[in-house]
Tab-separated table of C-alpha atoms in Angstrom:
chain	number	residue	atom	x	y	z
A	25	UNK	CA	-11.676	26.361	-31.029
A	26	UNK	CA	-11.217	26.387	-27.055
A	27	UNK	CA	-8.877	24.310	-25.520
A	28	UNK	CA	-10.300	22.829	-22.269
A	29	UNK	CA	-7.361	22.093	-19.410
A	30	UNK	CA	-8.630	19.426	-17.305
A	31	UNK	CA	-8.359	19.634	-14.290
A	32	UNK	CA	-7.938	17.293	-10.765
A	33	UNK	CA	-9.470	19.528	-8.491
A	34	UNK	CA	-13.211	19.209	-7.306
A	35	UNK	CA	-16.086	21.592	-8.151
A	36	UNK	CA	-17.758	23.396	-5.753
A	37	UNK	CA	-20.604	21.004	-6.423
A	38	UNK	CA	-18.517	18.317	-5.412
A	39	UNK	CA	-17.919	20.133	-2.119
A	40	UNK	CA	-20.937	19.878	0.377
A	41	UNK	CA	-20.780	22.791	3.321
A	42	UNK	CA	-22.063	20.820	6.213
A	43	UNK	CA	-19.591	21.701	9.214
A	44	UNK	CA	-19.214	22.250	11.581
A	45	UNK	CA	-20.969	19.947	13.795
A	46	UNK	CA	-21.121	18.713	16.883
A	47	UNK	CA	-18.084	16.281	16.415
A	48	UNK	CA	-16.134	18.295	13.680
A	49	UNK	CA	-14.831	22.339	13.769
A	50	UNK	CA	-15.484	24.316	10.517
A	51	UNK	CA	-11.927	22.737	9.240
A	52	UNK	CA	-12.966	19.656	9.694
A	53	UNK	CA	-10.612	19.000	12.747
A	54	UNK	CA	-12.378	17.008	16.036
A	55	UNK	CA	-14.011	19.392	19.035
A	56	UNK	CA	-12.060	18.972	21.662
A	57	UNK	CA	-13.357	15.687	23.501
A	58	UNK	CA	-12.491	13.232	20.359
A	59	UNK	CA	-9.547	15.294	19.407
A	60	UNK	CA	-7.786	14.608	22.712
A	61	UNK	CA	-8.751	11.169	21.849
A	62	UNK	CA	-7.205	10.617	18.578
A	63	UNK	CA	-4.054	12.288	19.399
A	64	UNK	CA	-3.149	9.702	22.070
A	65	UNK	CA	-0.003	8.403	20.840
A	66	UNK	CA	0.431	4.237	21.126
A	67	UNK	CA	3.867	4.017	22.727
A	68	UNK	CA	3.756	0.267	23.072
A	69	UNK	CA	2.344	-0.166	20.062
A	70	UNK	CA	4.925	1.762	18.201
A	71	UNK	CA	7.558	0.478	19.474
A	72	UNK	CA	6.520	-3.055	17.872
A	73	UNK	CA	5.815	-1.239	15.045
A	74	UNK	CA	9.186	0.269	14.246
A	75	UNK	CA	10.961	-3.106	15.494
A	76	UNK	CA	8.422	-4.863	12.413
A	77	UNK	CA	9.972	-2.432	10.035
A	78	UNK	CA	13.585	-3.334	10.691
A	79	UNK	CA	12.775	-6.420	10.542
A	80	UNK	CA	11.492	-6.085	7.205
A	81	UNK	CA	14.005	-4.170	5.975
A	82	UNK	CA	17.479	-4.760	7.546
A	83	UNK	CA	16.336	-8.467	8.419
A	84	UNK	CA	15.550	-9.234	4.728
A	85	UNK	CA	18.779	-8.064	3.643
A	86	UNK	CA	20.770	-9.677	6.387
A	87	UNK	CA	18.244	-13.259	5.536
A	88	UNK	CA	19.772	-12.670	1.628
A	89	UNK	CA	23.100	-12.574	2.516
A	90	UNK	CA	22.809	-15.144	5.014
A	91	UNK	CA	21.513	-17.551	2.268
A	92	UNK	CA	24.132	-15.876	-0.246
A	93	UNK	CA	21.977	-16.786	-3.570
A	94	UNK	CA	21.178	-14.838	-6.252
A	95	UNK	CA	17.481	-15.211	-5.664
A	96	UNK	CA	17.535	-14.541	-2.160
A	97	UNK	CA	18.976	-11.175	-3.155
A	98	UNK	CA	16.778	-10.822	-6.054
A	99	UNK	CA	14.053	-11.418	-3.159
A	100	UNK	CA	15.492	-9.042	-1.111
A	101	UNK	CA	15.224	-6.145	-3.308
A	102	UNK	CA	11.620	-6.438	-4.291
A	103	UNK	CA	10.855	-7.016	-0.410
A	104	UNK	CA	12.810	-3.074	0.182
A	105	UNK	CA	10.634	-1.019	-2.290
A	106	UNK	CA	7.847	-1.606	-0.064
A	107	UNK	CA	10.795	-1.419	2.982
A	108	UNK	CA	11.807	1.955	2.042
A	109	UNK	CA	8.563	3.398	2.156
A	110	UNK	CA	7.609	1.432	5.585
A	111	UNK	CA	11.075	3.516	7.013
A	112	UNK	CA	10.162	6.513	5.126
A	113	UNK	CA	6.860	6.962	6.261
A	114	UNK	CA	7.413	6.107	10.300
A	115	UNK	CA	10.678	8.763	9.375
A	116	UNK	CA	7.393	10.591	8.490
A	117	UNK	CA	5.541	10.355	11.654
A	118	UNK	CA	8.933	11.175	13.613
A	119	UNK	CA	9.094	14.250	12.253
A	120	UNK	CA	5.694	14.873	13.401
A	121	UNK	CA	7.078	14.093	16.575
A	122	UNK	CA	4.085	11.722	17.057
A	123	UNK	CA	6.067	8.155	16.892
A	124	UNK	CA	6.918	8.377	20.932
A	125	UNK	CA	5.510	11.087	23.229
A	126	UNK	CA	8.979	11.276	24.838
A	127	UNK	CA	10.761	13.583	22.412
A	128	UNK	CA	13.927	12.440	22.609
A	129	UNK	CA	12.943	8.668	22.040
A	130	UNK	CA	10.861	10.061	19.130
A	131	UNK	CA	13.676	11.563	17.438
A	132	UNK	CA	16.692	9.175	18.139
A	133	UNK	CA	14.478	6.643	16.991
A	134	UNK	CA	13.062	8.619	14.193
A	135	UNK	CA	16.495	9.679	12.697
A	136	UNK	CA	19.177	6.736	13.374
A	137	UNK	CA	16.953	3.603	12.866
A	138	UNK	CA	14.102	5.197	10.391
A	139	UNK	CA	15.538	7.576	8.631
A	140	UNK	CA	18.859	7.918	8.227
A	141	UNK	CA	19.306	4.755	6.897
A	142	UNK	CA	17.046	5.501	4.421
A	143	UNK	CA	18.703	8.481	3.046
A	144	UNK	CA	16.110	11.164	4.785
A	145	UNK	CA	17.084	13.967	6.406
A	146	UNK	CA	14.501	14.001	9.053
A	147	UNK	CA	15.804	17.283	11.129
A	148	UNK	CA	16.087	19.324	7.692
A	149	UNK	CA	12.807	16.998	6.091
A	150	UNK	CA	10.942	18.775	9.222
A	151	UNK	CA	11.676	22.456	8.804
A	152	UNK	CA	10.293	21.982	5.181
A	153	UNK	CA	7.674	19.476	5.567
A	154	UNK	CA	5.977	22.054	8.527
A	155	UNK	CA	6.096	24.594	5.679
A	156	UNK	CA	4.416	22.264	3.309
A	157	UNK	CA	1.284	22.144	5.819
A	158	UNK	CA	1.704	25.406	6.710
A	159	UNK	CA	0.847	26.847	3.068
A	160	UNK	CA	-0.257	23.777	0.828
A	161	UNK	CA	0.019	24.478	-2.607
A	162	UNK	CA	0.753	27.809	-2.157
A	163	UNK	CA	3.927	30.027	-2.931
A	164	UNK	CA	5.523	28.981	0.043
A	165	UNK	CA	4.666	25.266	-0.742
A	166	UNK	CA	8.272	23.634	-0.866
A	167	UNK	CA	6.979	20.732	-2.985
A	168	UNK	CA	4.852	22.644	-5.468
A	169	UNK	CA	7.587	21.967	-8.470
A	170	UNK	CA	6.661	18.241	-7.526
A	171	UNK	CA	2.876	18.650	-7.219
A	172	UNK	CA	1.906	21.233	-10.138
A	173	UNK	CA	1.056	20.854	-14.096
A	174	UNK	CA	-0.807	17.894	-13.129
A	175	UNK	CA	-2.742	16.445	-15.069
A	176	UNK	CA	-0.160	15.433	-17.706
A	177	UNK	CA	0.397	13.708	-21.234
A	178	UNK	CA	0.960	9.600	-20.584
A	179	UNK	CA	4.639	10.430	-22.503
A	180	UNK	CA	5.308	12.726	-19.548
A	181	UNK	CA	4.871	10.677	-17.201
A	182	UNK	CA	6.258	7.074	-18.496
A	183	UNK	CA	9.324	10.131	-18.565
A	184	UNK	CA	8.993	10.889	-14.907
A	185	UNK	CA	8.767	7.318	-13.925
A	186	UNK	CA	11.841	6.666	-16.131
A	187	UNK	CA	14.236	8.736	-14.245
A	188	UNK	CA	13.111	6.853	-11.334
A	189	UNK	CA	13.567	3.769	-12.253
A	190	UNK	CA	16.556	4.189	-13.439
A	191	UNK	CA	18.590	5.610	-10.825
A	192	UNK	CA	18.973	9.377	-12.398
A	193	UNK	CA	17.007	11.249	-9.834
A	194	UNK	CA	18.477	9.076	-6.699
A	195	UNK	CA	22.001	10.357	-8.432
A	196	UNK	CA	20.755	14.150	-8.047
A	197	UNK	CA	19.721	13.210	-4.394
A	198	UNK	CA	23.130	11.198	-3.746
A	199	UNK	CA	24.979	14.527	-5.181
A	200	UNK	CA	22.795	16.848	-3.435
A	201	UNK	CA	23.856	15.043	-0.004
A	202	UNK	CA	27.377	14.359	-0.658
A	203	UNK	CA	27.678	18.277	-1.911
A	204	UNK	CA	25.658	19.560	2.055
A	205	UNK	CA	28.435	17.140	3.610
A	206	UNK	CA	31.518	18.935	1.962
A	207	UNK	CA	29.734	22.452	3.009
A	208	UNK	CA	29.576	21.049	6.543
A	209	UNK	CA	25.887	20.370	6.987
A	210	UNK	CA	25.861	18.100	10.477
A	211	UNK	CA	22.832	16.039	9.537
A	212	UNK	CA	24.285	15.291	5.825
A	213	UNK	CA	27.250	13.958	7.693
A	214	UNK	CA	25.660	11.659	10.044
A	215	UNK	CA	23.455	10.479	7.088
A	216	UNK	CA	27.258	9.400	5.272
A	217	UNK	CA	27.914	8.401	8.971
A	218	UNK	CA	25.403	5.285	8.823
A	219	UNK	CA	25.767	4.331	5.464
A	220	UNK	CA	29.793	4.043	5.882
A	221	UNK	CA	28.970	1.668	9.002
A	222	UNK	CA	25.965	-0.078	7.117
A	223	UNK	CA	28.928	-0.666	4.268
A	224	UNK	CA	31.406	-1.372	6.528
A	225	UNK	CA	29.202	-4.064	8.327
A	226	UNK	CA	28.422	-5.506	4.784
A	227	UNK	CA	31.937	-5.956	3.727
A	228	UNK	CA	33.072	-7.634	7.293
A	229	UNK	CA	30.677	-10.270	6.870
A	230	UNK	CA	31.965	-10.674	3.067
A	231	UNK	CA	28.539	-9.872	1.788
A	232	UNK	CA	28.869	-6.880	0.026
A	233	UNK	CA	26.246	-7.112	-2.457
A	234	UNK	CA	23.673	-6.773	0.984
A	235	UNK	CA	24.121	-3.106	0.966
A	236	UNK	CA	24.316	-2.621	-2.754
A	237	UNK	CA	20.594	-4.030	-2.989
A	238	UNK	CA	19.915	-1.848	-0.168
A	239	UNK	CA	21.198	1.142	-1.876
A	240	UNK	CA	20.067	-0.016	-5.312
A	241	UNK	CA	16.343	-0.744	-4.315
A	242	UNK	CA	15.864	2.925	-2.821
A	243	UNK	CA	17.405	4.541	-5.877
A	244	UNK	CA	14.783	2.353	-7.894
A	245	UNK	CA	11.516	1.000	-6.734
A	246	UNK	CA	10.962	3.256	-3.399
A	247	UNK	CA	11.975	6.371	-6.157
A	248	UNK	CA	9.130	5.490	-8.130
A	249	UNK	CA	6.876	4.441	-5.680
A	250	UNK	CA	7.469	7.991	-3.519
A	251	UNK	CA	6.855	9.536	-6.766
A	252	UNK	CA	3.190	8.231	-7.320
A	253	UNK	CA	2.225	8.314	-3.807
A	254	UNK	CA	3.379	12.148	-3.642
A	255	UNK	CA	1.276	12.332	-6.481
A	256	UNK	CA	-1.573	11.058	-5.716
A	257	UNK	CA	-1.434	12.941	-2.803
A	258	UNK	CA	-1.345	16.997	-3.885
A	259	UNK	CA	-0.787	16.578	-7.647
A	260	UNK	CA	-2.612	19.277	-9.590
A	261	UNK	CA	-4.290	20.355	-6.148
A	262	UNK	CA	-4.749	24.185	-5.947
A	263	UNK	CA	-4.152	26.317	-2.110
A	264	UNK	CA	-7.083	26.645	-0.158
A	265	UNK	CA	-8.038	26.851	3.509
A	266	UNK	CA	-10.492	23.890	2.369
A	267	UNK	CA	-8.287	20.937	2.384
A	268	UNK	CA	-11.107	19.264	-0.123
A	269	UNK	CA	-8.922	21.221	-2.810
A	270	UNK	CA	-5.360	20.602	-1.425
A	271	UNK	CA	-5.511	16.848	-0.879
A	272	UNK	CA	-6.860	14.108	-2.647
A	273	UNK	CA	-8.822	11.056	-1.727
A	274	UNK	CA	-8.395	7.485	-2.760
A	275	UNK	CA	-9.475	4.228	-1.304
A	276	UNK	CA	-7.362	2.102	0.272
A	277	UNK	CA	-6.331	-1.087	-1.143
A	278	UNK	CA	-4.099	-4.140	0.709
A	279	UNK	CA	-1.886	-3.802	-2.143
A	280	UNK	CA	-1.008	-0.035	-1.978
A	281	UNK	CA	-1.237	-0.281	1.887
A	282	UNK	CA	1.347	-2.850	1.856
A	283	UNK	CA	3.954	-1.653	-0.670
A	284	UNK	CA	3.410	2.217	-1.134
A	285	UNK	CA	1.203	3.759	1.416
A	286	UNK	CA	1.886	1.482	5.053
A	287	UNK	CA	0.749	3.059	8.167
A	288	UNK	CA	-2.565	4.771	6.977
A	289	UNK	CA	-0.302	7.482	4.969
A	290	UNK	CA	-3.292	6.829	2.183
A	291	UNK	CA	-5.993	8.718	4.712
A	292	UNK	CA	-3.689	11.545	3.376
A	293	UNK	CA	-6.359	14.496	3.937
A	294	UNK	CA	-7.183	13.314	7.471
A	295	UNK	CA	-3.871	13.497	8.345
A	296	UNK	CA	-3.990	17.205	6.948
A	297	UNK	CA	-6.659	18.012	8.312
A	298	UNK	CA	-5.251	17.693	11.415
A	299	UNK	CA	-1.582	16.922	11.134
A	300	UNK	CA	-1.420	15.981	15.041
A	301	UNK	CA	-2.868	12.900	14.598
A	302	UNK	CA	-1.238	9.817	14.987
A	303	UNK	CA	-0.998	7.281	12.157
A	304	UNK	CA	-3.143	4.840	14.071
A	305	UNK	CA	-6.037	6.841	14.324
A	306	UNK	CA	-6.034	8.782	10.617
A	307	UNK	CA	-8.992	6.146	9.587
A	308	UNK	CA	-10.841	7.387	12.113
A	309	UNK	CA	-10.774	11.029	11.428
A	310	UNK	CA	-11.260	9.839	7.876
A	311	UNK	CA	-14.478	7.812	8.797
A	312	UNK	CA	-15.552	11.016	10.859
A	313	UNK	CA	-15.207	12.989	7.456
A	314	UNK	CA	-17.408	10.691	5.563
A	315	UNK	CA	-20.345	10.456	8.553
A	316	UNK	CA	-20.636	14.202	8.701
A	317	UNK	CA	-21.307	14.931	4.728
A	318	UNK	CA	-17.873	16.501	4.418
A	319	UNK	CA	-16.358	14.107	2.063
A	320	UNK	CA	-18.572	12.015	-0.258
A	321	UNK	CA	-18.015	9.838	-2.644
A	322	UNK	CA	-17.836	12.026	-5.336
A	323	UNK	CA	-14.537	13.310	-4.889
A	324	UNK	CA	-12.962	9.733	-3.888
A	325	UNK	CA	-11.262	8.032	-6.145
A	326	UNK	CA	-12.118	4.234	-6.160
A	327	UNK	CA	-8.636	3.114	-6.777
A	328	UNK	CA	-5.072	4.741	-7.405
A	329	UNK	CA	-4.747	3.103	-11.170
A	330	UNK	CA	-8.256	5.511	-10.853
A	331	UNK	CA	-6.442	8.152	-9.781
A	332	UNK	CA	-3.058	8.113	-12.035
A	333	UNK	CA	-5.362	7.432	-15.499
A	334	UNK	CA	-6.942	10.616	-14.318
A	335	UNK	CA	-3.841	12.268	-13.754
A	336	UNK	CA	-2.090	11.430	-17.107
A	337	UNK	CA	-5.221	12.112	-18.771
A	338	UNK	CA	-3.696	15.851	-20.344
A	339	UNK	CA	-2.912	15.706	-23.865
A	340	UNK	CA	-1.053	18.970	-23.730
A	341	UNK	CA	2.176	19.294	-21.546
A	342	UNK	CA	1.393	22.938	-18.709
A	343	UNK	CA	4.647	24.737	-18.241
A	344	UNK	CA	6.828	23.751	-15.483
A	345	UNK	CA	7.420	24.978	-12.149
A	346	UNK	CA	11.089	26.104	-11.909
A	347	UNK	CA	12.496	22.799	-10.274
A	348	UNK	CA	9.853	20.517	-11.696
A	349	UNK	CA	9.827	17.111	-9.777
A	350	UNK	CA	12.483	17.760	-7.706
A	351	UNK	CA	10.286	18.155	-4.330
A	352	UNK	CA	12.200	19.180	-1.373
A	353	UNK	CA	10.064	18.209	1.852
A	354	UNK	CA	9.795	14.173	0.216
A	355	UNK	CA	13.563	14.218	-0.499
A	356	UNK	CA	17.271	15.267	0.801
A	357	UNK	CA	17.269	18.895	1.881
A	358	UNK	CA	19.624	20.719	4.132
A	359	UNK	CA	18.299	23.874	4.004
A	360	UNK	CA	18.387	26.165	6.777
């Protein structure tokens, strides 16, 4: 008897060859006029944006230990798993240098307030990330341990999700980042650098326990939220010059928007589609997608629960990528 593998990528069926056209190249990137458009960067905009993010983050901690109450600490850490990903993901756009248009505002802002205090290495999370939409998927892919064998068994996964949520594969992250400081790696030191002063701030005001929820709800909830959103994004994805069959599609929800996937992240193959896009203005790339034929509704998935029943729908375990789940772009990495 054959064994079937599923599989998460599209048929060809499922892939209509309508471009280009008068608004879209054969890559599905914008002609000129409307590109220039939607790479305008919002510099006021941003700026509220990334002050909204602290606020949400670093206020709601600073709010708990005001109060000083179990529950507004309890509070606190539910409020950071969608936090972390809010810092994350603006680290994100940073390293796309398309937060600020002036360069150096872009990246002070990008690594001391966004990401280094969320434990991202957004000088060394640049190098790899370029390489991940330079060759998506491909042997070069620096993620593809993270992204491959998908779909999975249920068990898998509910094992993925485990380490997680527990705190094991934050410790590998943690070790990973103490280990680059100790070799001399400048940007792992300046990461230690904010998180001694973050510490140190904590422990003047006698409220200690504000930066162990801050540390505690990254090596938790944002773990397993990165994981599912990474997931959803490339998992079991194959490399092609048609980003149809690197990237997946999902509709976006409030929900996810609010807690896993803020800042339009979700219009994931817009954004790689044309990576020099601005977050603002990734729905309308999407929207220009859709209009032209390019990506119908037949490779969408209506929801992410959709998306993750699909892919933990294997009943058979594939063989791992050397490195499984330990993606490198997404996480801590000081690699030259």
């Amino acid at each position: 008897m054959t064994t079937i593998t599923p599989t998460l990528v599209p048929s060809g069926a499922q892939l209509p060859d309508v471009l280009p056209t008068e608004r879209l190249n054969e890559r599905g990137m914008a002609t000129r006029a409307l590109r220039d458009q939607l790479r305008k960067i919002n510099n006021i905009g941003n700026v509220f944006t990334v002050a909204c993010a602290l606020a949400q983050t670093i206020g709601a901690v600073a709010v708990a230990g005001y109060l000083n109450t179990w529950w507004s600490y309890v509070v606190a850490f539910l409020l950071l798993g969608g936090g972390h990903a809010r810092l994350n993901i603006l680290g994100h756009e940073a390293a796309h240098r398309l937060l600020f248009s002036n360069r150096r505002a872009n990246d002070v802002v990008g690594r001391w307030l966004l990401s280094y205090p969320s434990y991202q290495a957004m000088l060394a999370y640049r190098r790899s990330h370029f390489a991940h939409h330079r060759d998506e998927m491909g042997p070069e892919e620096p993620d593809l341990s993270l992204y491959s064998g998908y779909p999975i068994p249920p068990d898998s996964w509910r094992r993925k999700l485990r380490r997680d949520a527990t705190g094991i594969s934050a410790y590998k992250n943690f070790r990973g980042l103490v280990g680059a400081a100790r070799k001399g790696a400048l940007e792992a030191r300046q990461i230690l650098l904010v998180h001694v002063v973050l510490l140190g701030a904590s422990i003047a005001v006698m409220r200690p326990l504000m930066y162990v929820v801050w540390i505690l709800a990254w090596s938790t909830l944002w773990r397993v939220s990165n994981r599912v959103r990474s997931i959803a994004e490339h998992g079991g994805m194959i490399q092609s010059a048609d980003r149809r069959l690197t990237t997946h599609v999902i509709r976006q929800s409030l929900t996810a928007r609010m807690w896993m996937v803020p800042y339009n992240t979700g219009w994931h193959l817009a954004h790689h589609v044309d990576m020099g896009i601005p977050w603002r203005n990734l729905p309308k790339l999407h929207a220009e997608l859709v209009a032209s034929g390019w990506v119908i509704e037949a490779i969408e998935y209506p929801t992410y629960r959709a998306f993750w029943k699909a892919a933990t729908s294997a009943t058979v375990k594939q063989p791992d990528v050397e490195g499984a789940g330990q993606g490198r772009s997404s996480m801590l990495n000081f690699d030259d």
